């Protein structure tokens, strides 16, 4: 039986990756609501700067993700093509999508730099990400704003700390010419009329009216 290993990673730079074949009982994407108990995370990553932590290991980077919304997902989640890397990644307690782990990370990391220094790679999120126990067979993600732009409203994913798997997205909805992604993340998405950052200036800000999103069809990109 194929074993799936997924990882979870953190925010400013990464998401996590796992293996593609899903064993029986793997809850995502359908049951992500069971794990994303802290949904919705705050949109602006500026609110994340007070609880940063650093991990070392496999993670997924979704700054250049192309995503397709998953019909009837709850919370609303998009399947995103991302990249997996091995190395340092950054996350923030504020953006963690699981209530209990978020509370733990905030109590450890809030208002201090120790989660990027003394406790680097040793906090619960990092441990779970490296053990692949952050999500069932899952990776986690972080993301980067390398060449961001400001959107004045729109629809975007927030991939910080999302669950990911190693391997390209299965979506048959991604158009030809989509980059050769090697990680797949299940990222919550939002529609807002408030300003937010888009990971890269080359991406569209997405529909400002949620009714314009065609599930499984409309392409959206990663913001925060
Ligand atoms: C980070 O933690 C993981 C799991 O404990 C370990 O395998 C890895 O070597 C650590 N990395 C560093 C740089 O300490
Ligand atoms: C995933 O793709 C990126 C970009 O091509 C590459 O740099 C990275 O090494 C790949 N990751 C793995 C685990 O092969």
Short mmCIF file of C-alpha atoms and ligand atoms in Angstrom, two decimals:
data_model
loop_
_atom_site.label_atom_id
_atom_site.label_comp_id
_atom_site.label_asym_id
_atom_site.label_seq_id
_atom_site.Cartn_x
_atom_site.Cartn_y
_atom_site.Cartn_z
CA UNK A 1 0.00 0.00 0.00
CA UNK A 2 1.39 3.40 -0.89
CA UNK A 3 2.41 5.52 2.03
CA UNK A 4 1.80 9.16 1.98
CA UNK A 5 3.99 11.58 3.73
CA UNK A 6 2.88 15.09 3.94
CA UNK A 7 4.47 17.91 5.75
CA UNK A 8 3.34 21.10 7.20
CA UNK A 9 5.24 24.25 7.08
CA UNK A 10 5.05 27.75 7.92
CA UNK A 11 4.56 31.07 6.63
CA UNK A 12 6.88 33.62 5.32
CA UNK A 13 8.56 31.27 3.01
CA UNK A 14 7.05 27.91 2.81
CA UNK A 15 4.40 25.26 2.81
CA UNK A 16 5.04 21.60 3.25
CA UNK A 17 5.06 18.56 1.09
CA UNK A 18 4.14 14.90 1.29
CA UNK A 19 3.81 11.92 -0.98
CA UNK A 20 1.04 11.83 -3.51
CA UNK A 21 -0.86 8.58 -2.98
CA UNK A 22 -3.36 8.90 -0.18
CA UNK A 23 -3.97 5.86 2.04
CA UNK A 24 -7.53 5.15 3.17
CA UNK A 25 -8.88 7.49 5.78
CA UNK A 26 -6.80 10.47 4.84
CA UNK A 27 -9.09 13.31 5.73
CA UNK A 28 -8.11 16.00 3.36
CA UNK A 29 -9.26 17.79 1.50
CA UNK A 30 -12.79 16.81 2.45
CA UNK A 31 -12.36 16.87 6.23
CA UNK A 32 -9.92 19.72 6.56
CA UNK A 33 -12.42 21.47 8.79
CA UNK A 34 -11.42 19.02 11.48
CA UNK A 35 -7.83 20.30 11.37
CA UNK A 36 -8.33 23.90 10.33
CA UNK A 37 -10.12 24.61 13.60
CA UNK A 38 -8.56 28.07 13.89
CA UNK A 39 -9.94 29.11 10.49
CA UNK A 40 -10.11 31.90 9.45
CA UNK A 41 -6.55 33.09 10.01
CA UNK A 42 -6.01 36.85 9.86
CA UNK A 43 -5.49 38.00 6.29
CA UNK A 44 -2.64 40.46 6.61
CA UNK A 45 0.74 38.92 7.28
CA UNK A 46 1.61 42.15 9.07
CA UNK A 47 -0.39 40.75 11.96
CA UNK A 48 1.92 37.74 11.99
CA UNK A 49 5.13 39.53 12.80
CA UNK A 50 4.74 39.21 16.56
CA UNK A 51 4.99 35.43 16.78
CA UNK A 52 7.49 34.27 14.19
CA UNK A 53 9.11 30.88 14.42
CA UNK A 54 11.76 29.22 12.31
CA UNK A 55 11.92 25.57 11.24
CA UNK A 56 14.42 23.49 9.35
CA UNK A 57 13.29 20.66 7.11
CA UNK A 58 10.94 19.96 4.26
CA UNK A 59 8.42 22.66 3.52
CA UNK A 60 6.30 23.97 0.70
CA UNK A 61 6.52 27.44 -0.73
CA UNK A 62 3.30 28.87 -2.13
CA UNK A 63 4.35 32.38 -3.07
CA UNK A 64 4.03 31.39 -6.73
CA UNK A 65 1.05 29.12 -6.34
CA UNK A 66 -1.70 28.73 -8.89
CA UNK A 67 -4.88 27.60 -7.16
CA UNK A 68 -8.32 26.34 -8.06
CA UNK A 69 -11.15 26.51 -5.58
CA UNK A 70 -12.50 23.13 -4.45
CA UNK A 71 -16.28 22.94 -4.82
CA UNK A 72 -18.22 22.65 -1.54
CA UNK A 73 -15.12 22.65 0.63
CA UNK A 74 -15.62 23.72 4.21
CA UNK A 75 -13.80 25.84 5.17
CA UNK A 76 -13.42 27.16 1.63
CA UNK A 77 -10.19 25.67 0.37
CA UNK A 78 -8.36 25.81 -2.95
CA UNK A 79 -6.01 23.20 -4.33
CA UNK A 80 -2.72 24.97 -4.98
CA UNK A 81 0.34 24.03 -6.94
CA UNK A 82 3.39 24.95 -4.83
CA UNK A 83 7.08 24.01 -4.61
CA UNK A 84 8.75 21.83 -2.02
CA UNK A 85 12.15 22.60 -0.60
CA UNK A 86 14.37 21.39 2.16
CA UNK A 87 15.81 24.08 4.37
CA UNK A 88 14.86 26.87 6.72
CA UNK A 89 11.31 28.20 6.68
CA UNK A 90 9.47 30.78 8.72
CA UNK A 91 6.03 30.66 10.25
CA UNK A 92 3.97 32.59 12.76
CA UNK A 93 1.82 31.43 15.61
CA UNK A 94 -0.91 33.84 14.54
CA UNK A 95 -1.31 32.06 11.21
CA UNK A 96 -1.50 28.48 12.48
CA UNK A 97 -4.75 26.89 11.34
CA UNK A 98 -5.25 24.48 14.23
CA UNK A 99 -6.65 25.98 17.43
CA UNK A 100 -4.73 23.93 19.97
CA UNK A 101 -1.39 24.18 18.16
CA UNK A 102 -1.94 27.87 17.54
CA UNK A 103 -2.55 28.47 21.26
CA UNK A 104 0.56 26.53 22.12
CA UNK A 105 2.68 28.38 19.54
CA UNK A 106 1.40 31.76 20.68
CA UNK A 107 2.16 31.01 24.29
CA UNK A 108 5.67 29.95 23.32
CA UNK A 109 6.50 32.54 20.68
CA UNK A 110 4.37 35.67 21.12
CA UNK A 111 6.35 38.85 21.73
CA UNK A 112 9.73 37.16 21.75
CA UNK A 113 12.34 36.15 19.21
CA UNK A 114 13.21 32.91 20.94
CA UNK A 115 11.31 30.79 18.41
CA UNK A 116 13.73 31.98 15.74
CA UNK A 117 16.79 31.68 17.98
CA UNK A 118 16.97 29.42 21.02
CA UNK A 119 13.90 27.39 20.11
CA UNK A 120 14.55 27.40 16.38
CA UNK A 121 13.32 24.12 14.87
CA UNK A 122 12.16 22.95 18.30
CA UNK A 123 8.67 24.35 18.65
CA UNK A 124 5.60 22.15 18.36
CA UNK A 125 4.80 23.22 14.82
CA UNK A 126 8.33 22.45 13.59
CA UNK A 127 8.41 19.16 15.40
CA UNK A 128 5.08 18.15 13.90
CA UNK A 129 6.07 19.39 10.49
CA UNK A 130 9.25 17.34 10.55
CA UNK A 131 7.53 14.28 12.05
CA UNK A 132 4.76 14.67 9.47
CA UNK A 133 2.18 14.75 12.22
CA UNK A 134 1.04 18.31 11.70
CA UNK A 135 -1.70 17.01 9.47
CA UNK A 136 -2.60 13.49 8.62
CA UNK A 137 0.12 12.57 6.20
CA UNK A 138 0.67 16.15 5.55
CA UNK A 139 3.05 18.85 4.97
CA UNK A 140 2.64 22.37 5.95
CA UNK A 141 3.36 25.55 4.14
CA UNK A 142 4.83 28.93 4.42
CA UNK A 143 5.03 31.57 1.80
CA UNK A 144 7.11 34.47 0.72
CA UNK A 145 6.45 37.93 -0.50
CA UNK A 146 9.31 38.42 -2.86
CA UNK A 147 7.77 40.90 -5.22
CA UNK A 148 4.40 41.67 -3.68
CA UNK A 149 1.75 44.10 -4.75
CA UNK A 150 -1.20 45.52 -2.89
CA UNK A 151 -4.68 44.48 -3.98
CA UNK A 152 -7.58 46.70 -3.06
CA UNK A 153 -9.98 43.86 -2.53
CA UNK A 154 -10.29 40.56 -4.37
CA UNK A 155 -10.04 36.82 -3.80
CA UNK A 156 -6.84 35.01 -2.81
CA UNK A 157 -5.59 32.03 -0.90
CA UNK A 158 -3.73 32.27 2.39
CA UNK A 159 -1.37 29.29 2.38
CA UNK A 160 0.38 30.04 5.68
CA UNK A 161 0.58 26.81 7.66
CA UNK A 162 -1.68 24.95 5.25
CA UNK A 163 -1.59 21.20 4.73
CA UNK A 164 0.39 20.02 1.73
CA UNK A 165 1.51 16.89 -0.03
CA UNK A 166 4.53 16.14 -2.08
CA UNK A 167 3.76 15.87 -5.76
CA UNK A 168 2.01 17.99 -8.38
CA UNK A 169 -1.61 19.04 -7.97
CA UNK A 170 -4.09 16.55 -9.33
CA UNK A 171 -6.45 19.22 -10.52
CA UNK A 172 -7.55 18.79 -14.06
CA UNK A 173 -8.59 22.42 -13.91
CA UNK A 174 -5.14 23.92 -14.03
CA UNK A 175 -4.53 25.24 -17.51
CA UNK A 176 -1.76 24.18 -19.88
CA UNK A 177 1.37 26.16 -19.25
CA UNK A 178 0.97 25.98 -15.48
CA UNK A 179 4.43 25.70 -13.88
CA UNK A 180 5.81 22.29 -12.93
CA UNK A 181 4.77 22.33 -9.33
CA UNK A 182 6.08 19.57 -7.08
CA UNK A 183 3.91 20.16 -4.04
CA UNK A 184 0.18 20.46 -3.54
CA UNK A 185 -1.34 22.52 -0.74
CA UNK A 186 -4.91 22.92 0.44
CA UNK A 187 -5.10 26.60 1.18
CA UNK A 188 -8.06 28.47 2.68
CA UNK A 189 -9.15 31.35 0.48
CA UNK A 190 -10.96 34.58 1.16
CA UNK A 191 -12.88 37.27 -0.70
CA UNK A 192 -12.56 40.74 0.73
CA UNK A 193 -12.98 44.39 -0.13
CA UNK A 194 -10.10 45.22 2.22
CA UNK A 195 -6.54 45.71 0.94
CA UNK A 196 -4.19 42.73 1.09
CA UNK A 197 -0.80 41.74 -0.28
CA UNK A 198 -0.53 39.51 -3.33
CA UNK A 199 2.61 37.37 -3.37
CA UNK A 200 3.75 38.53 -6.76
CA UNK A 201 2.91 41.54 -8.85
CA UNK A 202 2.28 39.35 -11.88
CA UNK A 203 -0.84 37.77 -10.37
CA UNK A 204 -4.40 39.01 -10.64
CA UNK A 205 -6.15 40.12 -7.45
CA UNK A 206 -9.13 37.85 -8.10
CA UNK A 207 -12.88 38.56 -8.06
CA UNK A 208 -14.14 41.14 -5.58
CA UNK A 209 -17.52 39.49 -5.69
CA UNK A 210 -17.57 35.93 -4.36
CA UNK A 211 -20.45 35.12 -6.69
CA UNK A 212 -18.07 35.42 -9.62
CA UNK A 213 -15.95 32.52 -8.45
CA UNK A 214 -16.72 29.39 -10.41
CA UNK A 215 -15.81 26.44 -8.16
CA UNK A 216 -13.24 24.24 -9.78
CA UNK A 217 -12.65 26.75 -12.56
CA UNK A 218 -11.60 30.18 -11.39
CA UNK A 219 -7.86 30.49 -10.89
CA UNK A 220 -6.73 32.36 -7.82
CA UNK A 221 -3.33 33.17 -6.37
CA UNK A 222 -1.68 33.49 -3.02
CA UNK A 223 -2.04 36.62 -0.96
CA UNK A 224 -1.94 37.56 2.70
C1 LIG B 1 15.20 20.11 12.70
O1 LIG B 1 14.42 19.14 13.36
C2 LIG B 1 14.34 17.93 12.66
C3 LIG B 1 13.40 17.01 13.44
O2 LIG B 1 13.70 17.00 14.78
C4 LIG B 1 15.72 17.31 12.50
O3 LIG B 1 15.64 16.11 11.76
C5 LIG B 1 16.61 18.29 11.77
O4 LIG B 1 17.93 17.79 11.68
C6 LIG B 1 16.62 19.60 12.51
N1 LIG B 1 17.41 20.57 11.74
C7 LIG B 1 18.36 21.31 12.31
C8 LIG B 1 19.13 22.21 11.41
O5 LIG B 1 18.59 21.26 13.50
C1 LIG B 2 10.67 21.36 -6.47
O1 LIG B 2 10.80 22.26 -7.55
C2 LIG B 2 11.69 23.34 -7.28
C3 LIG B 2 11.61 24.31 -8.45
O2 LIG B 2 11.84 23.67 -9.64
C4 LIG B 2 13.08 22.76 -7.04
O3 LIG B 2 14.01 23.80 -6.80
C5 LIG B 2 13.03 21.84 -5.83
O4 LIG B 2 14.27 21.25 -5.58
C6 LIG B 2 11.99 20.75 -6.09
N1 LIG B 2 11.83 19.99 -4.85
C7 LIG B 2 12.09 18.69 -4.79
C8 LIG B 2 11.88 18.02 -3.47
O5 LIG B 2 12.48 18.05 -5.75
#
